[in-house]
Coordinates of C-alpha atoms in Angstrom, one line a residue:
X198 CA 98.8 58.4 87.2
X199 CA 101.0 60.8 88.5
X200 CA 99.5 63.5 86.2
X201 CA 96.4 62.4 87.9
X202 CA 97.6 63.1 91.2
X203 CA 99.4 66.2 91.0
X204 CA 96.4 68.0 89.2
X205 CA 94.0 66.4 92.3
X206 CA 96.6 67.6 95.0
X207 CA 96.5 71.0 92.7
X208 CA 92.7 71.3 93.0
X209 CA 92.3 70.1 96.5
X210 CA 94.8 73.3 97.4
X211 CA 92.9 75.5 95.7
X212 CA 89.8 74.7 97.4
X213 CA 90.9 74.5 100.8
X214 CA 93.0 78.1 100.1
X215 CA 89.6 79.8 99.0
X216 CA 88.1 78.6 101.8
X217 CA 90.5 79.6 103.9
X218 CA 91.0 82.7 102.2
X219 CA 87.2 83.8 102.8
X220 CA 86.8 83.2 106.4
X221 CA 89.9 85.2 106.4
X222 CA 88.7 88.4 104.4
X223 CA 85.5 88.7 106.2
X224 CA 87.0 88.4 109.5
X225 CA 90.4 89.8 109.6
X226 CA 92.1 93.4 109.5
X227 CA 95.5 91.9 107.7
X228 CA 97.9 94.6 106.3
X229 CA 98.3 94.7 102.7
X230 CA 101.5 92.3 102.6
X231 CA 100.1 89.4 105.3
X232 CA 97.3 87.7 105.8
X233 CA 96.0 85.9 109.1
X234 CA 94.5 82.2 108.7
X235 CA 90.8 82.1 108.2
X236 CA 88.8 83.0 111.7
X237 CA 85.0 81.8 112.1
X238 CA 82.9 84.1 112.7
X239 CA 81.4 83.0 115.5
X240 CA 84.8 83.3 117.8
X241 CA 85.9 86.1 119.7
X242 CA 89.4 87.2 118.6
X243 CA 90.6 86.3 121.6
X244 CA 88.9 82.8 121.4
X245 CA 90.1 82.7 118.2
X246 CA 93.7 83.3 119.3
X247 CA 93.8 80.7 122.0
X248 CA 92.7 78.0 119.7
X249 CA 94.9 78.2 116.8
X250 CA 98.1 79.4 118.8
X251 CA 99.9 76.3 118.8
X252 CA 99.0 75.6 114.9
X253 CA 101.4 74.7 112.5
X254 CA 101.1 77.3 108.6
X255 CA 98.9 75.1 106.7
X256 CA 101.1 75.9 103.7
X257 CA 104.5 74.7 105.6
X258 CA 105.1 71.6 103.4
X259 CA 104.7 74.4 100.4
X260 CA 108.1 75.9 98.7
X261 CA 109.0 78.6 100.1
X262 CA 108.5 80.4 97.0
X263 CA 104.2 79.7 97.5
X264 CA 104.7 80.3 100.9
X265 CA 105.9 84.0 100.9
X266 CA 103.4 84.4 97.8
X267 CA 100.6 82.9 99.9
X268 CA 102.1 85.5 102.6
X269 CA 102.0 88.6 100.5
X270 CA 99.5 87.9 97.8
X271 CA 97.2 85.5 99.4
X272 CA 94.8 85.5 96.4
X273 CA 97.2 84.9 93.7
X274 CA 95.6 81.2 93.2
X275 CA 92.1 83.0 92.1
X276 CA 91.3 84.4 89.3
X277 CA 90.9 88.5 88.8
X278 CA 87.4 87.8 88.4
X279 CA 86.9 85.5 91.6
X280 CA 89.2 88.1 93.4
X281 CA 86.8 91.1 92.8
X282 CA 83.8 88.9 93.6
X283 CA 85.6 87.9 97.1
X284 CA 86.6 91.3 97.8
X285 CA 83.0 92.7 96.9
X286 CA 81.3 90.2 99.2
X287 CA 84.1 91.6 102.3
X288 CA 82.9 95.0 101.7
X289 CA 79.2 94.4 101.6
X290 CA 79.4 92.3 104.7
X291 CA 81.4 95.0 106.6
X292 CA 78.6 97.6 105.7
X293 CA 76.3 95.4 106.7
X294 CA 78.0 96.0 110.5
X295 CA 77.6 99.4 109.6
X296 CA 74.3 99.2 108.6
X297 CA 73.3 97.1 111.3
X298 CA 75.2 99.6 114.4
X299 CA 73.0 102.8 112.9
X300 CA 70.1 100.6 113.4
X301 CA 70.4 99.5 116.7
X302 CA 71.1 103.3 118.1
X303 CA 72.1 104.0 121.1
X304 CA 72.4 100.1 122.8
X305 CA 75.3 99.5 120.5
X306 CA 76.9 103.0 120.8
X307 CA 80.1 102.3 123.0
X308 CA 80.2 98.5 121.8
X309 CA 84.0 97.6 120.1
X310 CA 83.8 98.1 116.7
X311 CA 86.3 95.8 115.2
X312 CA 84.8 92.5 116.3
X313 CA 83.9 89.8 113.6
X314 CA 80.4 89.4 114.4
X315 CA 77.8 88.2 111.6
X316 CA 75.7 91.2 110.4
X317 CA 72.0 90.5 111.2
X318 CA 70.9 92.3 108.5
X319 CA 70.6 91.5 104.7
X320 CA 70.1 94.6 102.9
X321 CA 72.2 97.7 103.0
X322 CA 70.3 100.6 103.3
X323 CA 72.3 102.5 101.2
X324 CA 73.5 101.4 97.8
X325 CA 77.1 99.3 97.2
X326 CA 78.3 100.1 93.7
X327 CA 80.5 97.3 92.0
X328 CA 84.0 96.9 93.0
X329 CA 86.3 99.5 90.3
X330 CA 88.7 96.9 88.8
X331 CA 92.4 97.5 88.6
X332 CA 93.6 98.8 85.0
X333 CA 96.7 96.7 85.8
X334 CA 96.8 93.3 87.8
X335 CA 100.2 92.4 87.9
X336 CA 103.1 94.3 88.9
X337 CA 101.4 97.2 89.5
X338 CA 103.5 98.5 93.0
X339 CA 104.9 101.4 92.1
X340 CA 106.7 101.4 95.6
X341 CA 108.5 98.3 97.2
X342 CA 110.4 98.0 100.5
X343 CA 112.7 94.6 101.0
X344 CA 113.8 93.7 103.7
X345 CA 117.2 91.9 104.8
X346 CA 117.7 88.9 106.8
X347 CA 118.7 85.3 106.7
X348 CA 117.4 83.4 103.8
X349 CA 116.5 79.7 103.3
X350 CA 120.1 78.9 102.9
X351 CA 121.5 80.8 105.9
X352 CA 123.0 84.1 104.3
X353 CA 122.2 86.6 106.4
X354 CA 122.9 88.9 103.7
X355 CA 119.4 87.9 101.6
X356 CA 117.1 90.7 100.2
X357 CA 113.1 89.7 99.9
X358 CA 110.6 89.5 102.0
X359 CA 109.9 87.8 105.4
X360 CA 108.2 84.3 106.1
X361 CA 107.5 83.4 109.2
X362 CA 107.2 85.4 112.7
X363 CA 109.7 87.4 114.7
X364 CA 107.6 86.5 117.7
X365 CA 108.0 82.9 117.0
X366 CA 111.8 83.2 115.8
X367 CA 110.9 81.9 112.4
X368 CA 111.2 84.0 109.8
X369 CA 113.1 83.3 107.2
X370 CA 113.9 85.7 104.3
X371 CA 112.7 84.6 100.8
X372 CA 113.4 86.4 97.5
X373 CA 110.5 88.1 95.7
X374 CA 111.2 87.9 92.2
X375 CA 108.1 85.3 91.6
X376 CA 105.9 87.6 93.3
X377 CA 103.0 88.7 90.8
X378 CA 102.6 93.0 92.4
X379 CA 106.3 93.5 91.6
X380 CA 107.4 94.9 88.8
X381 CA 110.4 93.7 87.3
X382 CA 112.6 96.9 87.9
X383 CA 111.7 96.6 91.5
X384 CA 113.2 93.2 91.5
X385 CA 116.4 94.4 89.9
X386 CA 117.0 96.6 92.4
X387 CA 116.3 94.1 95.3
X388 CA 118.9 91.8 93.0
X389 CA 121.5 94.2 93.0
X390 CA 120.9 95.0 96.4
X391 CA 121.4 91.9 97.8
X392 CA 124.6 91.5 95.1
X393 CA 126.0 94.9 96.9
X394 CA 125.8 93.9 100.3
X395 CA 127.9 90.2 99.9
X396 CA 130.1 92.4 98.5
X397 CA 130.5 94.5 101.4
X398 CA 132.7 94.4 104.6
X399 CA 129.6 95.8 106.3
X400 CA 127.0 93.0 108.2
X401 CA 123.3 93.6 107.8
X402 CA 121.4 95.0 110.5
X403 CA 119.3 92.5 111.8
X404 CA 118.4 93.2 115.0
X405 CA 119.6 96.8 116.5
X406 CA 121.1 95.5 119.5
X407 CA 123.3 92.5 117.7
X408 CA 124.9 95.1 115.8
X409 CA 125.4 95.6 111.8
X410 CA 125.0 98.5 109.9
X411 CA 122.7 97.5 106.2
X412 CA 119.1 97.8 106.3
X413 CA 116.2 97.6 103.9
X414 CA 116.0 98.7 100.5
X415 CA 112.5 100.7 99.2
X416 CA 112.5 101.2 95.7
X417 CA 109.8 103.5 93.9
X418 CA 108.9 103.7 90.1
X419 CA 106.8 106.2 87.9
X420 CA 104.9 105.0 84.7
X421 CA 107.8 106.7 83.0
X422 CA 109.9 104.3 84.2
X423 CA 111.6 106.3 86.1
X424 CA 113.5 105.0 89.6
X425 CA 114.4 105.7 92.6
X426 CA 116.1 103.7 95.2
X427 CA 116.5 104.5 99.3
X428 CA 118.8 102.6 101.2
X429 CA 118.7 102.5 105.2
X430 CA 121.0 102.4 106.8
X431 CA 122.4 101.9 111.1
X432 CA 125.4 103.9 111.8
X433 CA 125.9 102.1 115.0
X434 CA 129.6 103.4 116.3
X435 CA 130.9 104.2 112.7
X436 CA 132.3 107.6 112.6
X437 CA 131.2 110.0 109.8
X438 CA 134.1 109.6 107.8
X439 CA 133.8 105.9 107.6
X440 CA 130.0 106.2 106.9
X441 CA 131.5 108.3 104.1
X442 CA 133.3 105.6 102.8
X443 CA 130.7 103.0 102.4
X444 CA 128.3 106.0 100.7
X445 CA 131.0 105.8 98.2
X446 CA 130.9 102.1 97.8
X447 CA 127.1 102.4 97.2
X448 CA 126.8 105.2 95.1
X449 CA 130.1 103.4 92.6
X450 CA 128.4 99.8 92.5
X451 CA 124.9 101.7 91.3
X452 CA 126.4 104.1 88.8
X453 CA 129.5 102.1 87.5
X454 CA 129.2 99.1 89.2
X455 CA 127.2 95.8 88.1
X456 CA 124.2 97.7 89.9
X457 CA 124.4 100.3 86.8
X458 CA 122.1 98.2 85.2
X459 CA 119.4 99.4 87.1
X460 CA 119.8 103.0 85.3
X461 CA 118.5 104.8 89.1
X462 CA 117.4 108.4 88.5
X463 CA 117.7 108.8 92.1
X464 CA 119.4 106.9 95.1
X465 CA 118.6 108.3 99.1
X466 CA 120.4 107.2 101.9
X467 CA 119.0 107.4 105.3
X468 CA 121.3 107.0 108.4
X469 CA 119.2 106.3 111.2
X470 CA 119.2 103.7 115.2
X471 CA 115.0 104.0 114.7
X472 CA 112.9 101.5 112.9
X473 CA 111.3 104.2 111.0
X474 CA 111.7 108.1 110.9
X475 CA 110.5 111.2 108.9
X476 CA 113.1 113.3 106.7
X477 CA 113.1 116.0 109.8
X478 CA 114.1 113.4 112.5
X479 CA 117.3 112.3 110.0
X480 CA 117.4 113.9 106.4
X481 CA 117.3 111.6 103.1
X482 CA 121.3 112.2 101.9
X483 CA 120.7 112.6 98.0
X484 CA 123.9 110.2 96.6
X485 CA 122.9 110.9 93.1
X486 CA 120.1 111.7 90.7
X487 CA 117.4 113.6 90.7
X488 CA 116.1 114.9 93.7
X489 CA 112.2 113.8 92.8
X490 CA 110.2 111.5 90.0
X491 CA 106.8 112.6 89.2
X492 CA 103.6 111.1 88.5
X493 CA 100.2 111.9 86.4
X494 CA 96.9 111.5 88.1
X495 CA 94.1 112.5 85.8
X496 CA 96.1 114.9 84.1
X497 CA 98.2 116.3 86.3
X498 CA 102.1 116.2 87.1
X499 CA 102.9 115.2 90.8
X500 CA 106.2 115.5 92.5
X501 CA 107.5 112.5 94.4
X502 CA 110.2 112.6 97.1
X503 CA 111.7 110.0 99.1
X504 CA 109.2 110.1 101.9
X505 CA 106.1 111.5 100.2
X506 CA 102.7 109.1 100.2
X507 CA 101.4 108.1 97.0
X508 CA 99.1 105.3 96.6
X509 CA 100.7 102.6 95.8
X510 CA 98.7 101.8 92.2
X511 CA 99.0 104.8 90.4
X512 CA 96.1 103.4 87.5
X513 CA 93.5 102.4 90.5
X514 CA 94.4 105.8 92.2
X515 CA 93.2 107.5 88.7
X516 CA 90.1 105.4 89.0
X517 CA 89.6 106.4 93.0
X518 CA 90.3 110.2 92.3
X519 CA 88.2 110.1 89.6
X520 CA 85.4 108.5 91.5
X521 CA 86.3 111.1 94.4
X522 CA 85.7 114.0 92.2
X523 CA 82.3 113.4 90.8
X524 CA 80.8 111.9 94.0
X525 CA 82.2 115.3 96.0
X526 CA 81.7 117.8 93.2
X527 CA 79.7 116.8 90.6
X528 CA 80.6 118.2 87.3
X529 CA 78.5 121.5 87.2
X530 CA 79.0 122.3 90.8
X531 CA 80.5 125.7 89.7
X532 CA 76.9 126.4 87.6
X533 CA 74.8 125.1 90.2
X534 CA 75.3 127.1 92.7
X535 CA 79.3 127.7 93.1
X536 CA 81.7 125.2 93.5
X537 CA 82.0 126.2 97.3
X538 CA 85.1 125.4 99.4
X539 CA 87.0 121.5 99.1
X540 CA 88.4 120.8 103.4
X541 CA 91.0 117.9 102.0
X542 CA 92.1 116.2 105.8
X543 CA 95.0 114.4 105.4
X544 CA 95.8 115.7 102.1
X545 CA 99.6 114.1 101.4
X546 CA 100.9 115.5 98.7
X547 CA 97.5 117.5 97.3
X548 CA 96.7 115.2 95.0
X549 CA 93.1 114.5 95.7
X550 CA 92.9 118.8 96.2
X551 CA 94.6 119.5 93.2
X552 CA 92.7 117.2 91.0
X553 CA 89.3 118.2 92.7
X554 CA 90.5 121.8 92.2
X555 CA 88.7 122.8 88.9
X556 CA 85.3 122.3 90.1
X557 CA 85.8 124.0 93.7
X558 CA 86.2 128.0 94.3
X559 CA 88.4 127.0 97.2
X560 CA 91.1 124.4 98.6
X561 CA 92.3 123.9 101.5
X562 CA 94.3 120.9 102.7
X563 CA 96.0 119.9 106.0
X564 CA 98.7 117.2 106.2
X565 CA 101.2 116.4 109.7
X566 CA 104.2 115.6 107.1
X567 CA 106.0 119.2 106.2
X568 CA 107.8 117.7 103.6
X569 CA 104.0 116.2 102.5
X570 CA 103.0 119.7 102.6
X571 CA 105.7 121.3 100.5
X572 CA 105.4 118.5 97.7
X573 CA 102.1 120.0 97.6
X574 CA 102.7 123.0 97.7
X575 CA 104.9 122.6 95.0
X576 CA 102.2 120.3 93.1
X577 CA 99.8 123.1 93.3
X578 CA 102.2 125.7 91.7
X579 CA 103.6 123.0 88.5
X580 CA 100.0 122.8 87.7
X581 CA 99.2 126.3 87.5
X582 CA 96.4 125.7 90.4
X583 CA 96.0 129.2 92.4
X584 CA 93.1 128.3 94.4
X585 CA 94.5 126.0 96.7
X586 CA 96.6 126.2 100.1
X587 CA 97.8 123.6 102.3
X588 CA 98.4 124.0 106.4
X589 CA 100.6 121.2 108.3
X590 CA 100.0 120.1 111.3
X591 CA 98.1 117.1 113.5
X592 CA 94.2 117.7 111.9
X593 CA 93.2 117.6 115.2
X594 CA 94.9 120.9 116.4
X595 CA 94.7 122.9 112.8
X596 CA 90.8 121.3 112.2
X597 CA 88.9 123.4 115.3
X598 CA 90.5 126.7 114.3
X599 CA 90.3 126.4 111.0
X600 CA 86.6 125.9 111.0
X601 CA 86.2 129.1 113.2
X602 CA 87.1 131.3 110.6
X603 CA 85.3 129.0 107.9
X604 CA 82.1 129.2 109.9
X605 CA 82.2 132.8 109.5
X606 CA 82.8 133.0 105.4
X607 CA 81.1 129.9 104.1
X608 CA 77.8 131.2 104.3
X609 CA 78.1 133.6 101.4
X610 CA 80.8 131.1 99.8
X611 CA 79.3 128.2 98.5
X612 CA 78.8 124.4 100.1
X613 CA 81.3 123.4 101.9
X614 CA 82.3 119.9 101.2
X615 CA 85.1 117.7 103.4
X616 CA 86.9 114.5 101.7
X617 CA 89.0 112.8 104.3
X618 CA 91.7 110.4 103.8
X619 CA 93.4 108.6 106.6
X620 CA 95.9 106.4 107.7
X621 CA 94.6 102.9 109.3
X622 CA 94.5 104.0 112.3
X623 CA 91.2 106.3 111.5
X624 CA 90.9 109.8 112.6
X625 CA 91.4 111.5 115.9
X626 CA 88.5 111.9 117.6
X627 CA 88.8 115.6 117.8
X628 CA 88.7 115.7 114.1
X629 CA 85.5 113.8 113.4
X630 CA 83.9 116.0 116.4
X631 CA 85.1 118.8 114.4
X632 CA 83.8 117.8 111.1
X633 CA 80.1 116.7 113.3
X634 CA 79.9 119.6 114.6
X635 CA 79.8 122.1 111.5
X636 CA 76.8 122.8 110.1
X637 CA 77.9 123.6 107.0
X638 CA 79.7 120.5 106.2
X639 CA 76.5 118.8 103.5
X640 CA 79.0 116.1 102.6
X641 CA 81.8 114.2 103.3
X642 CA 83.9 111.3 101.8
X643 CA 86.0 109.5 103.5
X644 CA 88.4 107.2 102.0
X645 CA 89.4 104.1 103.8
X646 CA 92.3 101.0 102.9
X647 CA 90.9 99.0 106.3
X648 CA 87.1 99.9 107.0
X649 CA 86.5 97.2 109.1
X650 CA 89.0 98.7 111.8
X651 CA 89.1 102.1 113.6
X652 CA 87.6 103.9 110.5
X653 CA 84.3 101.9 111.8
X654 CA 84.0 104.0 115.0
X655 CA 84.4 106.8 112.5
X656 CA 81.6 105.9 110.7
X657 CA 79.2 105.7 113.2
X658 CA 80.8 108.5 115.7
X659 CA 79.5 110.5 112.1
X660 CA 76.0 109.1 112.0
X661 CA 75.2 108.5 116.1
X662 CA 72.4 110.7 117.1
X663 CA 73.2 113.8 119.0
X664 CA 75.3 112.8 122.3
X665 CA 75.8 116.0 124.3
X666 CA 77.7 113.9 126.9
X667 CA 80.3 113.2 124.0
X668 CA 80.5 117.0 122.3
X669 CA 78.9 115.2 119.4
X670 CA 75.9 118.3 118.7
X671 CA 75.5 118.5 115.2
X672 CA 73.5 117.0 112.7
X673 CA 73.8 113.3 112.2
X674 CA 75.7 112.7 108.1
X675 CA 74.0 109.4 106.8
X676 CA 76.1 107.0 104.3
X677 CA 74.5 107.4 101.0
X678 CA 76.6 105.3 98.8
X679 CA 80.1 103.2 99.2
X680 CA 82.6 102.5 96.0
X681 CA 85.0 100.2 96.4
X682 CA 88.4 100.4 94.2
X683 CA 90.7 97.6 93.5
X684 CA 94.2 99.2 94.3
X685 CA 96.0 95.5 95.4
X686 CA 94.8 92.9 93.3
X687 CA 96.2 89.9 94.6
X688 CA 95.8 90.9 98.1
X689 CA 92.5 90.5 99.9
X690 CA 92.8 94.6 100.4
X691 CA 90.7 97.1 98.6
X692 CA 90.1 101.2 99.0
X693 CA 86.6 102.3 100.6
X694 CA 85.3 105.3 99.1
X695 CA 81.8 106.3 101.3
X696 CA 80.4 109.2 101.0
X697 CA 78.0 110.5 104.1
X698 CA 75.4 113.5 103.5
X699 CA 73.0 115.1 105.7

């Protein structure tokens, strides 16, 4: 009887998660490591909001274990196959917005684009190819940050990852080791971590102005195996010298201490009183190792620091650049007319340029992030590539002069082709005037992690008919087909590849 009731209680779970977990993929813009409770689609956000406000977690009589998985991999109940099925059906329903916005013209032009409203159509009008699988489903994260804070028990001086709300005052810090996107050398180092810092005189930073000096931990791997820990750090009042000391400390316990085990190639520390910061607002400190790991992405060799972006699933990222390459330059592009010039916006460390760069005559890649840019840089040169060059700088002050002096040499050039890559927050609206505006643009991909949010005003700020009252001029692009690309299996999250032609 009891074998009875657990595998009902079991089932009923599972049902009322996937239901749960629906309404919630088609209507919220989650991050990657949370998810929001399910939302019907006929409430406002801000209806929404007001209602379930005062509800209790659904999952709260749940260990704490299932509730920081049900936090971070909200799909881990499903099966791979029900996960891409879910994840297919989120993507074809926020295309169906899209769809539905270049329909309606003008009337809909300045409406908010990141409301959950039902698509009225039920047909795409361009094609939805199936979702690319990831090669590897579990513990695929090649780079993990943990954060410190109380855990269940009290310690403030747990490593994991939070439960709960810092609005609400609940959050409690759970260890991750169950979690199924870790890899286990990830989960050392959060171990040792954690071991390190009860061994320290040092408290944890948990809030900047209660004092403490230990922060979060991110940890990055290769599929060498390679490793490479960072650990923040909040000098508060400590003087260098005793900053100094407690380097020492770190750099002894992970070499010749217990935390040898973990066999780091590299460990950073980063002294910093900001939540986050670049390498040129406070320098990475090198405490020992190599300087850089690398990667391969369709055969070639990538160079990784401390701060560079990477996507986070390095055998779904061969599957995306891959996808990326034959969709922007299809093999033959050099006999068919020239390969023409490659306009990589937000370019990171090259690698969608550099992989891209056998089939195109010309490269040319922009990135904010110097220390992006010099990976790249770098990138270009370990591969023997000579036909690319990468400019940093905000896109939207290096796109508009750039083009200039493309507009006068792409005529007798080739095609000119744009792939563009960008954070969450979508791109500047300078840029995607930019890329409107120039006639010699024929296609351009954009790659999205969160299409249903800013990247939607993107979208149709691309294919709107001319608005002179805007700057928007040039010839409207059209979406002629979308690829999605599992990169988080677990997580409700996938990578948008659309490509737009005109």
């Amino acid at each position: 009887m009891l074998l009875i009731l657990a595998g009902l209680r079991t089932a009923l779970l599972k049902h009322k998660l996937v239901n749960v977990l629906v309404e919630a993929c088609l209507c919220s813009g989650a991050k990657d490591t949370t998810t929001n409770p399910g939302k019907p689609p006929k409430l406002s956000k801000k209806k929404w909001r007001k209602k379930f406000r005062n509800k209790p977690a659904s999952n709260e009589h749940l260990p704490w274990e299932e509730r920081l998985a049900d936090a971070v991999t909200p799909l881990w109940r499903l099966s791979y196959y029900d996960q891409l099925q879910l994840k297919q059906k989120h993507q074809e329903r926020i295309l169906l917005q899209l769809s539905d916005q270049l329909l309606c013209g003008e009337s809909t032009q300045h409406k908010a684009l990141t409301q959950c409203t039902p698509p009225r159509s039920t047909k795409l009008s361009f094609p939805l190819l199936p979702i690319l699988p990831s090669p590897v489903r579990d513990g695929y994260r090649n780079k993990s940050t943990f954060s410190v804070n109380r855990g269940v028990d009290g310690n403030p001086k747990t490593v994991g990852f939070y439960v709960g709300t810092g609005k609400v005052g609940n959050i409690v810090c759970v260890n991750g080791d169950h979690l199924l996107n870790m890899p286990e050398r990830h989960k050392l180092v959060a171990r040792c971590y954690q071991d390190f810092l009860r061994l320290s005189a040092l408290e944890p930073c948990l809030l900047f102005h209660d004092g403490g000096h230990w922060r979060e931990v991110t940890v990055r791997t290769n599929a060498a195996g390679h490793t490479m820990a960072i650990v923040y750090f909040h000098p508060q009042r400590l003087t260098p010298e005793e900053i100094e000391v407690h380097k020492s400390s770190l750099v002894e316990y992970f070499t010749q201490g217990p935390g040898a085990i973990c066999q780091l190639d590299s460990l950073y520390f980063q002294e910093s009183s900001m939540t986050r910061c670049s390498h040129e607002e406070s320098p990475y400190q090198l405490l020992h190792g190599q300087p850089h790991i690398h990667e391969e992405i369709l055969g070639f060799k990538f160079r990784i620091s401390a701060d560079a972006f990477f996507q986070v699933n390095q055998g779904a990222a061969d599957s995306l650049y891959r996808t990326v390459r034959e969709m922007g330059l299809p093999n033959g592009a050099r006999e068919v007319g020239g390969g023409g010039t490659l306009l990589d916006v937000c370019c990171g460390t090259g690698a969608i340029g550099i992989t891209m760069s056998p089939r195109a005559d010309r490269v040319i890649g922009i990135e904010l992030i110097q220390q992006a840019v010099e990976d790249a840089r770098h990138n270009a040169a370990l591969n023997k590539i000579q036909n690319c060059e990468f400019l940093p700088g905000k896109a939207e002050v290096v796109l508009p002069g750039l083009m200039e002096v493309l507009g006068s040499t792409t005529a007798s050039g080739g095609p000119l082709t744009a792939v563009v890559n960008p954070a969450r927050a979508g791109l500047h609206y300078r840029v995607i005037r930019t890329l409107r505006n120039h006639s010699s643009i024929r296609r351009l991909l954009y790659i999205s992690c969160k299409p249903e949010g800013e990247a939607m005003r993107n979208f149709r700020e691309l294919c709107c008919s001319p608005d002179p009252h805007r700057k928007l001029t040039g010839e409207a692009f059209r979406p002629t087909v979308a690829v999605p690309v599992d990169m988080f299996p677990h997580t409700p999250h996938c990578e948008l590849l659309l490509v737009f032609e005109r």
